[in-house]
């Protein structure tokens, strides 16, 4: 989906962002569901005590929404270069630094949330910077139908939330981390895939 082509550029970017939402929100749900297993099996390895592992799990779950905002922001910032609006890239970076300073002070210094506050700062910064980039798109000649993008996002949220709920139910009967990862993760992926499959006609619009 070459965004550099002028013809139908807005529609191409709209479809790209919609597809990225479907993938990244599904990945976000998996991380939120399996964060304890990810930490215990791959990161802990006997180096963390129980308290440190719990903090790591919380930080991972707090930071995970950056998976969505990050992949959306990438093509938006790329569009600044394609549209020869490089000054907007600088504006986006300036906004990002400002958000980090402001919300870093709020979450870390004022609310004393420590490392969780830093993770939350990065999440808020990522989403707000993404919002700034989206607001600048009309000045790049890009006019997307955000209502259409929202429809795909809502489908992704529904699929991820349903898969997460079923996965939590399955994992509640399991004690071993590997089984929770394999079975809980497998059930989550199956539920998300099933919901996407049931909406295949709707999703095929992204391929046209």
CSV table of C-alpha atoms in Angstrom, one decimal:
chain,number,residue,atom,x,y,z
A,1,UNK,CA,0.0,0.0,0.0
A,2,UNK,CA,2.4,2.7,-1.3
A,3,UNK,CA,1.5,6.0,0.5
A,4,UNK,CA,3.8,8.0,-1.7
A,5,UNK,CA,1.3,7.7,-4.6
A,6,UNK,CA,-0.8,10.9,-4.6
A,7,UNK,CA,-4.0,9.2,-5.9
A,8,UNK,CA,-6.3,8.0,-3.1
A,9,UNK,CA,-3.6,8.7,-0.6
A,10,UNK,CA,-6.1,9.5,2.2
A,11,UNK,CA,-8.0,6.3,1.6
A,12,UNK,CA,-4.8,4.2,1.6
A,13,UNK,CA,-3.6,5.7,4.9
A,14,UNK,CA,-7.1,5.2,6.3
A,15,UNK,CA,-7.0,1.5,5.4
A,16,UNK,CA,-3.5,1.1,6.7
A,17,UNK,CA,-4.3,2.6,10.1
A,18,UNK,CA,-7.4,0.5,10.3
A,19,UNK,CA,-5.4,-2.7,9.6
A,20,UNK,CA,-2.8,-1.7,12.1
A,21,UNK,CA,-5.5,-1.2,14.7
A,22,UNK,CA,-6.8,-4.7,14.2
A,23,UNK,CA,-3.4,-6.2,14.7
A,24,UNK,CA,-2.0,-4.0,17.5
A,25,UNK,CA,-5.2,-4.1,19.6
A,26,UNK,CA,-5.2,-7.9,19.4
A,27,UNK,CA,-1.6,-7.9,20.5
A,28,UNK,CA,-2.3,-5.5,23.3
A,29,UNK,CA,-5.0,-7.8,24.6
A,30,UNK,CA,-2.6,-10.7,24.6
A,31,UNK,CA,0.1,-8.8,26.5
A,32,UNK,CA,-2.5,-7.7,29.1
A,33,UNK,CA,-3.7,-11.3,29.5
A,34,UNK,CA,-0.3,-12.9,29.6
A,35,UNK,CA,1.9,-10.3,31.3
A,36,UNK,CA,2.4,-12.4,34.5
A,37,UNK,CA,3.5,-15.4,32.4
A,38,UNK,CA,5.8,-13.2,30.2
A,39,UNK,CA,7.5,-11.9,33.3
A,40,UNK,CA,7.8,-15.2,35.2
A,41,UNK,CA,9.0,-17.3,32.2
A,42,UNK,CA,11.2,-14.9,30.3
A,43,UNK,CA,12.3,-12.0,32.4
A,44,UNK,CA,12.3,-13.3,36.0
A,45,UNK,CA,14.5,-16.4,35.7
A,46,UNK,CA,15.3,-16.3,39.4
A,47,UNK,CA,16.7,-12.8,39.4
A,48,UNK,CA,13.6,-11.0,40.7
A,49,UNK,CA,11.9,-11.5,44.1
A,50,UNK,CA,8.1,-11.6,44.3
A,51,UNK,CA,7.7,-7.9,44.8
A,52,UNK,CA,10.0,-7.0,41.9
A,53,UNK,CA,8.2,-9.4,39.6
A,54,UNK,CA,4.8,-7.9,40.6
A,55,UNK,CA,6.0,-4.4,39.8
A,56,UNK,CA,7.4,-5.6,36.5
A,57,UNK,CA,4.0,-7.1,35.6
A,58,UNK,CA,2.2,-3.9,36.5
A,59,UNK,CA,4.7,-1.8,34.4
A,60,UNK,CA,4.3,-4.1,31.4
A,61,UNK,CA,0.5,-3.9,31.6
A,62,UNK,CA,0.5,-0.1,32.0
A,63,UNK,CA,3.0,0.4,29.2
A,64,UNK,CA,1.3,-2.1,26.7
A,65,UNK,CA,-1.1,0.5,25.1
A,66,UNK,CA,2.0,2.0,23.5
A,67,UNK,CA,1.8,-1.0,21.1
A,68,UNK,CA,-1.3,0.6,19.6
A,69,UNK,CA,-0.4,4.3,19.6
A,70,UNK,CA,3.1,3.6,18.4
A,71,UNK,CA,2.1,1.7,15.3
A,72,UNK,CA,-0.5,4.3,14.4
A,73,UNK,CA,1.9,7.2,14.8
A,74,UNK,CA,4.6,5.7,12.5
A,75,UNK,CA,2.7,6.2,9.2
A,76,UNK,CA,1.3,9.5,10.3
A,77,UNK,CA,4.8,10.9,10.9
A,78,UNK,CA,6.0,9.2,7.7
A,79,UNK,CA,3.3,11.2,5.9
A,80,UNK,CA,4.9,14.5,7.0
A,81,UNK,CA,7.9,13.5,5.0
A,82,UNK,CA,5.9,12.3,2.0
A,83,UNK,CA,3.9,15.5,2.0
A,84,UNK,CA,7.0,17.6,2.4
A,85,UNK,CA,5.8,19.0,5.7
A,86,UNK,CA,9.0,18.2,7.7
A,87,UNK,CA,8.3,21.1,10.0
A,88,UNK,CA,5.4,19.1,11.4
A,89,UNK,CA,7.8,16.4,12.4
A,90,UNK,CA,9.7,18.9,14.5
A,91,UNK,CA,6.4,20.1,16.0
A,92,UNK,CA,5.5,16.5,16.9
A,93,UNK,CA,8.8,16.0,18.6
A,94,UNK,CA,8.5,19.3,20.5
A,95,UNK,CA,5.0,18.3,21.6
A,96,UNK,CA,6.3,14.9,22.7
A,97,UNK,CA,9.1,16.4,24.8
A,98,UNK,CA,6.6,18.8,26.4
A,99,UNK,CA,4.2,16.0,27.2
A,100,UNK,CA,7.0,13.9,28.9
A,101,UNK,CA,8.1,16.9,31.0
A,102,UNK,CA,4.5,17.8,32.1
A,103,UNK,CA,3.1,14.3,32.7
A,104,UNK,CA,6.4,13.0,34.1
A,105,UNK,CA,6.3,15.7,36.8
A,106,UNK,CA,2.6,14.9,37.5
A,107,UNK,CA,2.9,11.1,37.7
A,108,UNK,CA,6.4,10.7,39.1
A,109,UNK,CA,7.0,13.8,41.2
A,110,UNK,CA,3.6,14.8,42.3
A,111,UNK,CA,1.7,11.5,42.5
A,112,UNK,CA,4.8,9.6,43.5
A,113,UNK,CA,4.0,6.6,41.2
A,114,UNK,CA,7.7,5.9,40.7
A,115,UNK,CA,8.4,3.5,37.8
A,116,UNK,CA,4.7,3.0,37.2
A,117,UNK,CA,4.4,6.7,36.8
A,118,UNK,CA,7.2,6.7,34.2
A,119,UNK,CA,5.4,4.0,32.2
A,120,UNK,CA,2.1,5.9,32.4
A,121,UNK,CA,3.9,9.0,31.3
A,122,UNK,CA,5.2,7.3,28.2
A,123,UNK,CA,1.8,5.9,27.4
A,124,UNK,CA,0.1,9.3,27.7
A,125,UNK,CA,2.9,10.9,25.7
A,126,UNK,CA,2.6,8.4,22.9
A,127,UNK,CA,-1.2,8.7,22.6
A,128,UNK,CA,-1.2,12.5,22.8
A,129,UNK,CA,1.7,12.8,20.2
A,130,UNK,CA,-0.3,10.4,18.0
A,131,UNK,CA,-3.3,12.7,18.4
A,132,UNK,CA,-1.2,15.8,17.4
A,133,UNK,CA,0.0,14.0,14.3
A,134,UNK,CA,-3.6,13.1,13.4
A,135,UNK,CA,-4.8,16.7,13.9
A,136,UNK,CA,-2.0,17.9,11.5
A,137,UNK,CA,-3.1,15.5,8.7
A,138,UNK,CA,-5.5,18.0,6.9
A,139,UNK,CA,-2.5,20.4,6.5
A,140,UNK,CA,-0.8,17.6,4.6
A,141,UNK,CA,-3.7,17.2,2.2
A,142,UNK,CA,-4.9,14.1,4.1
A,143,UNK,CA,-8.6,13.8,4.9
A,144,UNK,CA,-9.5,10.5,6.5
A,145,UNK,CA,-12.8,9.3,7.6
A,146,UNK,CA,-12.0,8.7,11.3
A,147,UNK,CA,-15.5,7.2,11.8
A,148,UNK,CA,-14.5,4.3,9.5
A,149,UNK,CA,-11.3,3.8,11.4
A,150,UNK,CA,-13.2,3.8,14.7
A,151,UNK,CA,-15.4,1.0,13.4
A,152,UNK,CA,-12.4,-1.2,12.9
A,153,UNK,CA,-11.0,-0.2,16.2
A,154,UNK,CA,-14.2,-1.0,18.0
A,155,UNK,CA,-14.3,-4.5,16.4
A,156,UNK,CA,-10.7,-5.0,17.5
A,157,UNK,CA,-11.5,-3.9,21.1
A,158,UNK,CA,-14.6,-6.2,21.1
A,159,UNK,CA,-12.5,-9.2,19.9
A,160,UNK,CA,-9.6,-8.5,22.3
A,161,UNK,CA,-11.9,-7.9,25.3
A,162,UNK,CA,-13.8,-11.1,24.5
A,163,UNK,CA,-10.7,-13.1,24.1
A,164,UNK,CA,-9.2,-11.6,27.3
A,165,UNK,CA,-12.3,-12.6,29.3
A,166,UNK,CA,-12.3,-16.2,28.0
A,167,UNK,CA,-8.5,-16.4,28.5
A,168,UNK,CA,-8.8,-15.2,32.1
A,169,UNK,CA,-11.5,-17.9,32.7
A,170,UNK,CA,-9.3,-20.6,31.3
A,171,UNK,CA,-6.2,-19.5,33.2
A,172,UNK,CA,-8.2,-19.4,36.5
A,173,UNK,CA,-8.2,-23.3,36.3
A,174,UNK,CA,-4.4,-23.5,35.6
A,175,UNK,CA,-1.5,-23.1,37.9
A,176,UNK,CA,1.6,-23.8,35.8
A,177,UNK,CA,2.9,-20.7,33.9
A,178,UNK,CA,3.7,-22.6,30.8
A,179,UNK,CA,0.2,-24.1,30.6
A,180,UNK,CA,-1.4,-20.6,31.3
A,181,UNK,CA,0.7,-19.2,28.5
A,182,UNK,CA,0.0,-21.9,26.0
A,183,UNK,CA,-3.6,-22.7,26.7
A,184,UNK,CA,-4.7,-19.2,27.8
A,185,UNK,CA,-2.8,-17.6,24.9
A,186,UNK,CA,-4.1,-20.2,22.5
A,187,UNK,CA,-7.7,-19.7,23.6
A,188,UNK,CA,-7.3,-15.9,23.3
A,189,UNK,CA,-5.9,-16.1,19.8
A,190,UNK,CA,-8.6,-18.5,18.8
A,191,UNK,CA,-11.4,-16.2,20.0
A,192,UNK,CA,-9.9,-13.2,18.3
A,193,UNK,CA,-9.4,-15.1,15.1
A,194,UNK,CA,-13.0,-16.4,15.2
A,195,UNK,CA,-14.5,-13.0,15.7
A,196,UNK,CA,-12.4,-11.6,12.9
A,197,UNK,CA,-13.5,-14.5,10.7
A,198,UNK,CA,-17.1,-13.9,11.5
A,199,UNK,CA,-16.6,-10.3,10.3
A,200,UNK,CA,-14.6,-11.3,7.2
A,201,UNK,CA,-16.9,-9.5,4.8
A,202,UNK,CA,-16.5,-6.3,6.7
A,203,UNK,CA,-12.7,-6.8,6.9
A,204,UNK,CA,-12.4,-7.5,3.2
A,205,UNK,CA,-13.1,-3.8,2.6
A,206,UNK,CA,-9.5,-3.2,3.7
A,207,UNK,CA,-8.1,-5.2,0.8
A,208,UNK,CA,-10.0,-3.4,-1.9
